Coordinates of C-alpha atoms in Angstrom, one line a residue:
X28 CA -73.9 296.8 -12.8
X29 CA -73.3 296.7 -9.0
X30 CA -72.7 293.2 -7.6
X31 CA -75.6 293.6 -5.2
X32 CA -78.0 294.5 -8.0
X33 CA -76.7 291.5 -10.0
X34 CA -77.7 289.2 -7.2
X35 CA -81.1 290.9 -6.8
X36 CA -81.9 290.7 -10.6
X37 CA -80.7 287.1 -10.7
X38 CA -82.7 286.1 -7.6
X39 CA -86.0 287.5 -9.0
X40 CA -85.4 286.0 -12.4
X41 CA -84.8 282.5 -10.9
X42 CA -87.9 282.9 -8.7
X43 CA -90.0 283.8 -11.8
X44 CA -88.6 280.8 -13.6
X45 CA -89.4 278.5 -10.7
X46 CA -92.9 279.8 -10.3
X47 CA -93.9 279.9 -13.9
X48 CA -92.0 277.0 -15.4
X49 CA -91.3 274.4 -12.7
X50 CA -94.1 274.6 -10.1
X51 CA -97.1 274.0 -12.4
X52 CA -95.6 271.1 -14.4
X53 CA -97.1 268.3 -12.3
X54 CA -100.4 270.1 -11.5
X55 CA -102.1 269.6 -14.9
X56 CA -102.9 266.5 -16.9
X57 CA -101.1 265.7 -20.1
X58 CA -102.6 267.1 -23.2
X59 CA -103.3 264.8 -26.1
X60 CA -102.2 264.1 -28.7
X61 CA -98.9 265.8 -28.4
X62 CA -97.9 265.4 -24.7
X63 CA -99.2 261.8 -24.4
X64 CA -97.4 260.9 -27.7
X65 CA -94.0 262.2 -26.6
X66 CA -94.4 260.8 -23.2
X67 CA -95.2 257.3 -24.5
X68 CA -92.5 257.3 -27.2
X69 CA -89.8 258.0 -24.6
X70 CA -91.3 255.5 -22.2
X71 CA -91.2 252.8 -24.9
X72 CA -87.6 253.7 -25.8
X73 CA -86.6 253.2 -22.2
X74 CA -88.6 250.0 -21.8
X75 CA -87.1 248.5 -25.0
X76 CA -83.6 249.8 -24.3
X77 CA -83.6 251.0 -27.9
X78 CA -82.5 254.6 -28.4
X79 CA -82.1 254.3 -32.2
X80 CA -85.5 253.4 -33.7
X81 CA -88.5 255.3 -32.2
X82 CA -91.6 253.2 -31.5
X83 CA -95.1 254.4 -30.7
X84 CA -97.7 252.0 -29.4
X85 CA -95.2 249.2 -30.4
X86 CA -95.2 250.5 -34.0
X87 CA -92.4 252.1 -36.0
X88 CA -92.7 255.8 -35.8
X89 CA -90.6 257.8 -38.3
X90 CA -92.1 261.3 -38.0
X91 CA -89.2 262.7 -36.0
X92 CA -85.5 261.9 -35.4
X93 CA -84.2 260.9 -32.0
X94 CA -82.4 263.7 -30.2
X95 CA -85.6 265.3 -28.8
X96 CA -86.6 261.9 -27.5
X97 CA -83.2 261.4 -25.9
X98 CA -83.7 264.6 -23.8
X99 CA -87.1 263.3 -22.8
X100 CA -85.6 259.9 -22.0
X101 CA -83.1 261.4 -19.7
X102 CA -85.9 263.4 -18.0
X103 CA -87.9 260.3 -17.4
X104 CA -84.8 258.5 -16.1
X105 CA -84.2 261.3 -13.6
X106 CA -87.8 262.1 -12.5
X107 CA -89.6 258.8 -13.1
X108 CA -93.1 258.2 -14.5
X109 CA -94.7 261.6 -13.9
X110 CA -96.1 264.6 -15.7
X111 CA -93.1 266.6 -14.4
X112 CA -90.7 264.3 -16.2
X113 CA -92.7 264.4 -19.5
X114 CA -92.5 268.2 -19.6
X115 CA -89.1 268.8 -18.0
X116 CA -87.2 268.3 -21.3
X117 CA -89.1 271.3 -22.8
X118 CA -88.5 273.4 -19.6
X119 CA -84.8 272.5 -19.6
X120 CA -84.4 273.4 -23.2
X121 CA -86.2 276.8 -22.7
X122 CA -84.0 277.5 -19.7
X123 CA -80.8 276.9 -21.7
X124 CA -82.2 279.0 -24.5
X125 CA -82.8 281.8 -22.0
X126 CA -79.2 281.5 -20.8
X127 CA -78.0 281.8 -24.4
X128 CA -80.2 285.0 -24.8
X129 CA -78.5 286.4 -21.7
X130 CA -75.0 285.4 -23.1
X131 CA -75.7 287.0 -26.5
X132 CA -77.1 290.2 -24.9
X133 CA -73.9 290.6 -22.9
X134 CA -71.9 289.9 -26.0
X135 CA -73.7 292.4 -28.1
X136 CA -73.9 295.3 -25.6
X137 CA -71.7 294.5 -22.6
X138 CA -74.7 295.6 -20.5
X139 CA -75.7 293.2 -17.7
X140 CA -79.0 295.1 -17.0
X141 CA -80.0 294.9 -20.6
X142 CA -79.1 291.2 -20.6
X143 CA -81.4 290.5 -17.6
X144 CA -84.2 292.5 -19.3
X145 CA -83.9 290.4 -22.5
X146 CA -84.0 287.2 -20.5
X147 CA -87.0 288.3 -18.5
X148 CA -88.9 289.4 -21.6
X149 CA -88.0 286.1 -23.3
X150 CA -89.2 283.9 -20.5
X151 CA -92.4 285.8 -19.9
X152 CA -93.6 286.0 -23.5
X153 CA -96.9 284.1 -23.7
X154 CA -95.8 281.9 -26.6
X155 CA -92.5 281.0 -24.9
X156 CA -93.8 279.9 -21.6
X157 CA -96.8 278.2 -23.1
X158 CA -94.7 276.0 -25.4
X159 CA -91.8 275.9 -23.0
X160 CA -93.9 274.1 -20.4
X161 CA -95.5 271.8 -22.9
X162 CA -94.0 268.5 -24.1
X163 CA -93.2 269.0 -27.8
X164 CA -89.9 269.1 -29.7
X165 CA -90.0 272.8 -30.6
X166 CA -88.3 274.0 -27.4
X167 CA -85.4 271.6 -28.2
X168 CA -85.2 272.9 -31.8
X169 CA -85.3 276.5 -30.5
X170 CA -82.4 275.7 -28.1
X171 CA -80.2 274.4 -31.0
X172 CA -81.3 277.3 -33.3
X173 CA -80.4 279.8 -30.7
X174 CA -77.1 278.1 -30.1
X175 CA -76.4 278.1 -33.9
X176 CA -77.1 281.8 -34.2
X177 CA -74.9 282.6 -31.2
X178 CA -72.1 280.6 -32.8
X179 CA -72.8 282.4 -36.1
X180 CA -72.3 285.7 -34.5
X181 CA -68.9 284.5 -33.2
X182 CA -68.1 283.1 -36.7
X183 CA -68.6 286.5 -38.3
X184 CA -66.9 288.6 -35.6
X185 CA -63.9 286.8 -34.3
X186 CA -60.6 287.3 -36.1
X187 CA -58.1 284.8 -34.6
X188 CA -57.8 281.6 -36.5
X189 CA -58.2 279.5 -33.4
X190 CA -61.4 281.2 -32.4
X191 CA -62.8 280.9 -36.0
X192 CA -62.1 277.1 -36.0
X193 CA -63.9 276.7 -32.6
X194 CA -66.8 278.9 -33.7
X195 CA -67.5 277.1 -37.0
X196 CA -67.1 273.7 -35.4
X197 CA -69.6 274.7 -32.7
X198 CA -72.0 276.0 -35.3
X199 CA -71.9 272.6 -37.1
X200 CA -72.5 270.8 -33.8
X201 CA -75.5 272.9 -33.0
X202 CA -77.0 272.4 -36.4
X203 CA -76.4 268.6 -36.2
X204 CA -78.3 268.5 -32.8
X205 CA -81.1 270.5 -34.4
X206 CA -81.2 268.1 -37.3
X207 CA -81.3 265.1 -35.1
X208 CA -84.1 266.8 -33.1
X209 CA -86.5 267.8 -35.9
X210 CA -84.9 267.1 -39.2
X211 CA -83.6 269.1 -42.2
X212 CA -85.5 272.2 -41.1
X213 CA -82.8 272.8 -38.4
X214 CA -80.2 272.9 -41.2
X215 CA -82.3 275.4 -43.3
X216 CA -83.2 277.9 -40.6
X217 CA -79.7 279.2 -39.7
X218 CA -78.8 279.4 -43.4
X219 CA -82.0 281.3 -44.1
X220 CA -81.4 283.7 -41.2
X221 CA -77.7 284.3 -42.1
X222 CA -78.1 284.9 -45.9
X223 CA -79.1 288.6 -45.6
X224 CA -76.3 289.2 -43.1
X225 CA -73.6 287.5 -45.2
X226 CA -74.9 289.4 -48.3
X227 CA -74.9 292.8 -46.5
X228 CA -71.5 292.3 -45.0
X229 CA -70.0 290.8 -48.2
X230 CA -69.0 287.7 -46.3
X231 CA -69.6 285.2 -49.1
X232 CA -65.9 284.2 -49.2
X233 CA -66.0 283.7 -45.4
X234 CA -69.1 281.5 -45.7
X235 CA -67.6 279.3 -48.4
X236 CA -64.2 279.3 -46.9
X237 CA -65.1 278.3 -43.4
X238 CA -68.6 276.8 -43.9
X239 CA -67.2 273.4 -44.9
X240 CA -65.7 273.1 -41.4
X241 CA -69.2 273.4 -39.9
X242 CA -70.6 270.9 -42.4
X243 CA -67.8 268.4 -41.5
X244 CA -68.4 268.8 -37.7
X245 CA -72.2 268.4 -38.3
X246 CA -71.6 265.2 -40.3
X247 CA -69.2 263.7 -37.7
X248 CA -71.8 264.2 -34.9
X249 CA -74.9 263.1 -36.8
X250 CA -73.5 260.4 -39.1
X251 CA -73.3 257.6 -36.4
X252 CA -77.1 257.9 -35.8
X253 CA -77.9 258.4 -39.5
X254 CA -76.1 255.2 -40.4
X255 CA -77.4 253.2 -37.4
X256 CA -81.1 254.0 -38.1
X257 CA -80.6 253.5 -41.9
X258 CA -79.2 250.0 -41.2
X259 CA -81.9 249.1 -38.7
X260 CA -84.8 250.6 -40.8
X261 CA -83.9 251.1 -44.5
X262 CA -87.2 252.8 -45.2
X263 CA -86.7 255.5 -42.5
X264 CA -85.1 258.1 -44.7
X265 CA -87.6 257.7 -47.6
X266 CA -90.5 258.3 -45.2
X267 CA -88.8 261.0 -43.2
X268 CA -87.6 263.1 -46.2
X269 CA -90.5 262.9 -48.6
X270 CA -93.5 262.6 -46.4
X271 CA -92.5 264.5 -43.3
X272 CA -90.7 267.3 -45.1
X273 CA -91.8 267.7 -48.7
X274 CA -95.5 266.9 -48.2
X275 CA -95.9 268.5 -44.8
X276 CA -94.5 271.9 -45.7
X277 CA -94.6 272.3 -49.5
X278 CA -97.6 270.6 -51.0
X279 CA -101.0 272.2 -51.3
X280 CA -102.6 269.4 -49.2
X281 CA -100.0 269.8 -46.5
X282 CA -100.9 269.0 -42.9
X283 CA -102.1 272.0 -40.9
X284 CA -102.5 274.2 -44.0
X285 CA -103.1 277.9 -43.2
X286 CA -103.0 281.2 -45.0
X287 CA -99.9 283.4 -45.3
X288 CA -101.0 285.8 -42.6
X289 CA -101.5 283.0 -40.0
X290 CA -98.6 284.0 -37.9
X291 CA -99.4 287.7 -37.5
X292 CA -102.0 287.2 -34.7
X293 CA -99.9 284.4 -33.2
X294 CA -97.0 286.9 -33.0
X295 CA -99.1 289.6 -31.5
X296 CA -100.6 287.4 -28.8
X297 CA -97.4 285.5 -28.3
X298 CA -95.4 288.7 -27.4
X299 CA -97.9 289.6 -24.6
X300 CA -97.3 291.0 -22.0
X301 CA -94.7 293.0 -24.0
X302 CA -96.9 293.8 -27.0
X303 CA -96.5 297.5 -27.0
X304 CA -92.7 297.1 -27.3
X305 CA -92.9 295.0 -30.5
X306 CA -93.7 297.6 -33.2
X307 CA -91.2 300.1 -31.8
X308 CA -88.5 297.5 -31.4
X309 CA -88.8 296.4 -35.0
X310 CA -89.0 300.0 -36.3
X311 CA -86.0 301.1 -34.2
X312 CA -84.0 298.1 -35.3
X313 CA -84.7 298.8 -38.9
X314 CA -84.0 302.5 -38.7
X315 CA -80.6 301.9 -36.9
X316 CA -79.5 298.8 -38.8
X317 CA -76.9 300.7 -40.8
X318 CA -75.2 302.2 -37.7
X319 CA -75.6 299.1 -35.5
X320 CA -74.8 295.8 -37.2
X321 CA -76.1 293.7 -34.3
X322 CA -79.6 295.0 -34.9
X323 CA -79.6 293.9 -38.5
X324 CA -78.3 290.5 -37.3
X325 CA -81.3 290.2 -34.9
X326 CA -83.8 291.4 -37.5
X327 CA -82.6 288.8 -40.0
X328 CA -82.8 286.1 -37.4
X329 CA -86.4 287.1 -36.4
X330 CA -87.9 287.9 -39.8
X331 CA -86.3 285.4 -42.3
X332 CA -87.5 282.3 -40.5
X333 CA -90.9 284.0 -39.9
X334 CA -91.3 284.6 -43.7
X335 CA -90.1 281.0 -44.4
X336 CA -92.8 279.5 -42.1
X337 CA -95.4 281.9 -43.5
X338 CA -94.7 280.8 -47.1
X339 CA -94.9 277.1 -46.2
X340 CA -98.4 275.6 -46.5
X341 CA -98.3 273.7 -43.2
X342 CA -98.4 275.9 -40.1
X343 CA -98.6 275.5 -36.4
X344 CA -98.1 278.2 -33.7
X345 CA -95.1 276.3 -32.2
X346 CA -93.1 276.6 -35.5
X347 CA -92.2 280.3 -34.9
X348 CA -90.9 279.8 -31.4
X349 CA -87.2 280.1 -32.6
X350 CA -88.1 283.7 -33.7
X351 CA -88.7 284.9 -30.1
X352 CA -85.1 284.9 -28.9
X353 CA -84.1 287.7 -31.3
X354 CA -87.4 289.5 -30.8
X355 CA -86.8 289.5 -27.0
X356 CA -83.3 291.0 -27.6
X357 CA -84.7 293.7 -29.9
X358 CA -87.3 294.6 -27.4
X359 CA -84.7 294.7 -24.6
X360 CA -82.6 297.1 -26.6
X361 CA -85.7 299.3 -27.4
X362 CA -86.7 299.2 -23.7
X363 CA -83.3 300.5 -22.8
X364 CA -83.7 303.4 -25.3
X365 CA -87.1 304.2 -23.8
X366 CA -85.7 304.2 -20.2
X367 CA -82.9 306.6 -21.2
X368 CA -85.3 309.0 -23.0
X369 CA -87.5 311.6 -21.5
X370 CA -90.6 310.1 -23.2
X371 CA -91.5 306.8 -21.5
X372 CA -95.2 306.8 -22.6
X373 CA -94.8 303.5 -24.4
X374 CA -94.2 301.7 -21.0
X375 CA -97.5 303.1 -19.7
X376 CA -99.2 302.0 -22.9
X377 CA -97.8 298.5 -22.5
X378 CA -99.2 298.4 -18.9
X379 CA -102.6 299.6 -20.1
X380 CA -102.7 297.0 -22.8
X381 CA -102.2 294.3 -20.2
X382 CA -104.8 295.9 -17.9
X383 CA -107.3 295.9 -20.7
X384 CA -106.4 292.4 -21.8
X385 CA -106.9 291.1 -18.3
X386 CA -110.2 293.0 -17.9
X387 CA -111.4 291.7 -21.3
X388 CA -110.7 288.1 -20.3
X389 CA -112.5 288.7 -16.9
X390 CA -115.5 290.3 -18.6
X391 CA -115.7 287.6 -21.2
X392 CA -115.8 284.9 -18.5
X393 CA -118.5 286.8 -16.6
X394 CA -120.6 287.1 -19.7
X395 CA -120.4 283.4 -20.4
X396 CA -121.3 282.6 -16.8
X397 CA -124.2 284.9 -16.3
X398 CA -125.6 286.0 -19.7
X399 CA -128.4 283.6 -20.5
X400 CA -127.6 283.4 -24.2
X401 CA -124.0 282.5 -23.4
X402 CA -124.4 280.3 -20.3
X403 CA -122.6 277.0 -20.7
X404 CA -120.5 278.2 -23.6
X405 CA -117.3 277.5 -21.5
X406 CA -118.3 276.2 -18.1
X407 CA -121.2 274.1 -17.1
X408 CA -123.3 275.5 -14.2
X409 CA -121.6 273.1 -11.7
X410 CA -118.1 274.3 -12.6
X411 CA -118.0 277.2 -10.2
X412 CA -114.5 276.6 -8.9
X413 CA -112.8 276.5 -12.3
X414 CA -114.7 279.6 -13.3
X415 CA -113.6 281.4 -10.1
X416 CA -110.0 280.4 -10.7
X417 CA -110.2 281.6 -14.3
X418 CA -111.5 284.9 -13.1
X419 CA -108.6 285.2 -10.7
X420 CA -106.2 284.6 -13.6
X421 CA -107.8 287.4 -15.6
X422 CA -107.8 289.7 -12.6
X423 CA -104.2 288.8 -11.8
X424 CA -103.2 289.8 -15.3
X425 CA -105.1 293.1 -15.1
X426 CA -103.6 294.0 -11.7
X427 CA -100.0 293.3 -12.8
X428 CA -100.8 295.5 -15.9
X429 CA -102.2 298.2 -13.7
X430 CA -99.1 298.3 -11.5
X431 CA -96.7 298.4 -14.5
X432 CA -98.8 301.2 -16.0
X433 CA -98.8 303.3 -12.8
X434 CA -95.1 304.4 -13.3
X435 CA -92.5 303.7 -15.9
X436 CA -90.0 302.5 -13.2
X437 CA -92.4 299.6 -12.6
X438 CA -92.2 298.3 -16.2
X439 CA -90.9 294.9 -15.0
X440 CA -94.3 294.2 -13.4
X441 CA -95.6 293.3 -16.8
X442 CA -93.7 290.0 -16.5
X443 CA -96.0 289.2 -13.5
X444 CA -99.1 289.2 -15.7
X445 CA -99.0 285.5 -16.6
X446 CA -98.0 284.3 -13.1
X447 CA -101.4 283.5 -11.7
X448 CA -102.5 282.0 -15.0
X449 CA -99.5 279.7 -15.2
X450 CA -100.1 278.5 -11.6
X451 CA -103.9 277.9 -12.1
X452 CA -104.1 276.8 -15.8
X453 CA -104.4 273.1 -14.9
X454 CA -107.4 273.9 -12.7
X455 CA -109.4 276.3 -15.0
X456 CA -109.8 274.0 -18.0
X457 CA -113.6 273.2 -18.6
X458 CA -114.6 269.6 -18.0
X459 CA -115.7 269.2 -21.6
X460 CA -112.1 270.0 -22.8
X461 CA -110.6 267.9 -20.0
X462 CA -112.4 264.8 -21.2
X463 CA -111.8 265.7 -24.8
X464 CA -108.1 266.6 -24.6
X465 CA -106.9 265.5 -21.1
X466 CA -108.2 261.9 -20.4
X467 CA -105.7 261.2 -17.6
X468 CA -108.3 261.7 -14.8
X469 CA -110.9 259.5 -16.5
X470 CA -108.3 256.7 -17.1
X471 CA -107.1 257.0 -13.5
X472 CA -110.7 256.6 -12.2
X473 CA -111.1 253.4 -14.2
X474 CA -107.6 252.1 -13.8
X475 CA -108.6 248.8 -12.1
X476 CA -110.8 247.8 -15.0
X477 CA -108.2 248.8 -17.5
X478 CA -105.3 247.1 -15.8
X479 CA -107.0 243.7 -15.6
X480 CA -108.1 243.6 -19.2
X481 CA -106.6 241.2 -21.7
X482 CA -107.3 243.7 -24.6
X483 CA -107.5 247.5 -24.5
X484 CA -108.7 249.3 -27.6
X485 CA -109.7 252.8 -28.6
X486 CA -110.8 254.7 -31.7
X487 CA -108.4 257.6 -31.1
X488 CA -104.6 257.6 -31.4
X489 CA -104.4 260.3 -28.8
X490 CA -106.4 258.2 -26.3
X491 CA -104.3 255.2 -27.2
X492 CA -101.1 257.1 -26.2
X493 CA -102.8 258.2 -23.0
X494 CA -103.8 254.7 -22.2
X495 CA -100.4 253.3 -23.0
X496 CA -98.7 255.9 -20.8
X497 CA -101.0 255.4 -17.8
X498 CA -101.0 251.6 -18.1
X499 CA -97.3 251.3 -19.0
X500 CA -98.1 248.9 -21.9
X501 CA -97.7 249.4 -25.6
X502 CA -100.2 246.8 -26.9
X503 CA -103.1 249.2 -27.2
X504 CA -105.2 248.3 -30.2
X505 CA -106.7 250.8 -32.6
X506 CA -110.3 250.6 -33.7
X507 CA -111.5 252.1 -37.0
X508 CA -108.9 254.9 -37.0
X509 CA -105.3 254.7 -38.0
X510 CA -104.4 258.4 -37.9
X511 CA -100.7 259.2 -37.8
X512 CA -99.9 255.5 -37.3
X513 CA -101.1 254.4 -40.7
X514 CA -97.5 254.0 -42.0
X515 CA -96.4 252.0 -39.0
X516 CA -99.5 249.8 -39.3
X517 CA -98.4 248.8 -42.8
X518 CA -95.5 246.6 -41.6
X519 CA -96.2 242.9 -41.5
X520 CA -95.3 242.6 -37.8
X521 CA -98.1 245.2 -37.0
X522 CA -100.8 242.7 -38.0
X523 CA -103.5 242.5 -35.4
X524 CA -102.9 246.0 -34.0
X525 CA -105.8 247.6 -36.0
X526 CA -109.4 246.3 -36.0
X527 CA -111.7 247.7 -38.7
X528 CA -115.4 248.5 -38.0
X529 CA -116.5 245.6 -40.2
X530 CA -114.3 243.1 -38.5
X531 CA -115.0 244.1 -34.9
X532 CA -117.9 241.8 -34.0
X533 CA -116.0 238.7 -35.3
X534 CA -112.8 239.8 -33.6
X535 CA -114.6 240.5 -30.3
X536 CA -116.2 237.0 -30.2
X537 CA -112.7 235.4 -30.4
X538 CA -111.0 238.0 -28.1
X539 CA -113.5 237.4 -25.3
X540 CA -112.5 233.7 -25.2
X541 CA -109.0 234.9 -24.0
X542 CA -110.1 237.5 -21.4
X543 CA -111.8 240.8 -20.8
X544 CA -111.9 243.4 -23.5
X545 CA -112.3 247.2 -22.9
X546 CA -113.0 249.7 -25.6
X547 CA -112.5 253.4 -24.9
X548 CA -114.4 255.5 -27.4
X549 CA -114.2 259.2 -28.1
X550 CA -117.6 260.3 -29.3
X551 CA -117.9 263.2 -31.7
X552 CA -120.9 265.4 -31.0
X553 CA -124.3 263.7 -31.0
X554 CA -123.0 260.7 -32.9
X555 CA -122.7 258.1 -30.1
X556 CA -121.1 255.3 -31.9
X557 CA -121.2 253.1 -28.8
X558 CA -124.8 252.3 -29.6
X559 CA -123.8 250.3 -32.7
X560 CA -121.6 247.9 -30.8
X561 CA -122.6 244.5 -29.3
X562 CA -124.0 245.0 -25.9
X563 CA -121.3 245.6 -23.3
X564 CA -121.5 244.2 -19.8
X565 CA -120.7 247.6 -18.4
X566 CA -120.6 251.1 -19.9
X567 CA -119.0 254.0 -18.1
X568 CA -119.3 257.4 -19.7
X569 CA -118.1 261.0 -19.1
X570 CA -118.9 263.8 -21.5
X571 CA -117.5 262.6 -24.9
X572 CA -115.8 259.4 -23.5
X573 CA -117.4 256.0 -23.4
X574 CA -115.7 253.0 -21.8
X575 CA -117.2 249.7 -22.9
X576 CA -116.3 246.6 -20.8
X577 CA -116.9 243.2 -22.3
X578 CA -116.5 240.3 -19.9
X579 CA -114.9 237.0 -20.9
X580 CA -117.1 234.5 -22.6
X581 CA -116.1 230.9 -23.6

């Protein structure tokens, strides 16, 4: 590729990344329970100066290892107490994953243009930029999974002993970081993806001969933390292994249980705005797998983890994020085949899909706004600005689709489909969802009352994490609901952090002698539980939120 074209492609790719991934980070409130939880865990780690044992609301929190929190800790150290800092760890991890996609594409095909295409496709996939700008641990896991598979490719291809040693050690280090980010799953995924490749290429001896080197390097990196947390909290590994892994993924009553086909619609929606390329990319990869070993490598990497997550009882959309790097590479290879062929109809179809998708979203919004039977389904009558911005997002998606459909040479315009949506998503969320899932604005409006209260209590763990983050205090009390903190509340030093419904009146009488008490309630439907409490001195409400303020009484 000509040096001038390299700079042009690189410039537009960086501009796309800045607009879609960086600019919107601070423009939307944190989403509960995930974003407020991870924000608060890292804040408490920094406040305590304890980077070994995770705490959440002052309670032991053993659901995840530490490496993902460490990335978030560094982000908060660099960017302070802000929404940008909370989400930057995910964005950084996604950016590094994209660089690894670029690296692997160059390694596979020695084609810089195809590498840029793969990176653009990856960064613009709906599931990738949705999760990649959201504070969860899956982008970090995806980073280490992508690094592990890149190292695996080197492990199976290099011949010099020195290069083999470096590759297998690097594979172990990547797996160790994945393990310390999200547990044993990070050790299983690369093995699951590599098994068909090793079997097909008859590399069993290579695996057993060099694999121990990866295991040793993984142990050397992770063992200090494994021992440290085991010494500090002897019960950590029992909880983390049996409850977080076995029960969550394998048992019939697993958390987030869903049917086998759950990920099919997630995959289809997640690959927008490149949906039309997906079937052809998978088909072409399968048909040419014998002649081109790298395509079989990518297919195994994409399909084997997808099957694993589909078989598991517990499912969430974020789990299949590691599958999108190989899918983007397969689609980039297929795209290059289309561009070199005489028949480029699929690129026009892809543009038309995006045009229709944008028009469908726009029409659906208009119907919910003006059709009497659907009015108020999404937006209340007074929410005209959010509705208008949502319409602009749908229209922007449709226009970008129309441009890409107008000529095959404009295929890259499909990447512009989500640009308007990504910039405006924080402003188009209906108020009912804002107060249900994004309580930051409500907390900010009532910050003076909350800051001067002796006790702050809530009936929602998600609200508790939001309160703790905004107030910078971890002594938020839980009323009537333990949720994911039930295990941490079982420790003797957690006594007094949870108040049951039956004990509340007695506890309130004693607590008001020490100062002001505020109780933030999340009301479900028509069941306004605030009516069953002792009369508050002040009640502030917004949609499903009720803030009860009890003044001090001797």
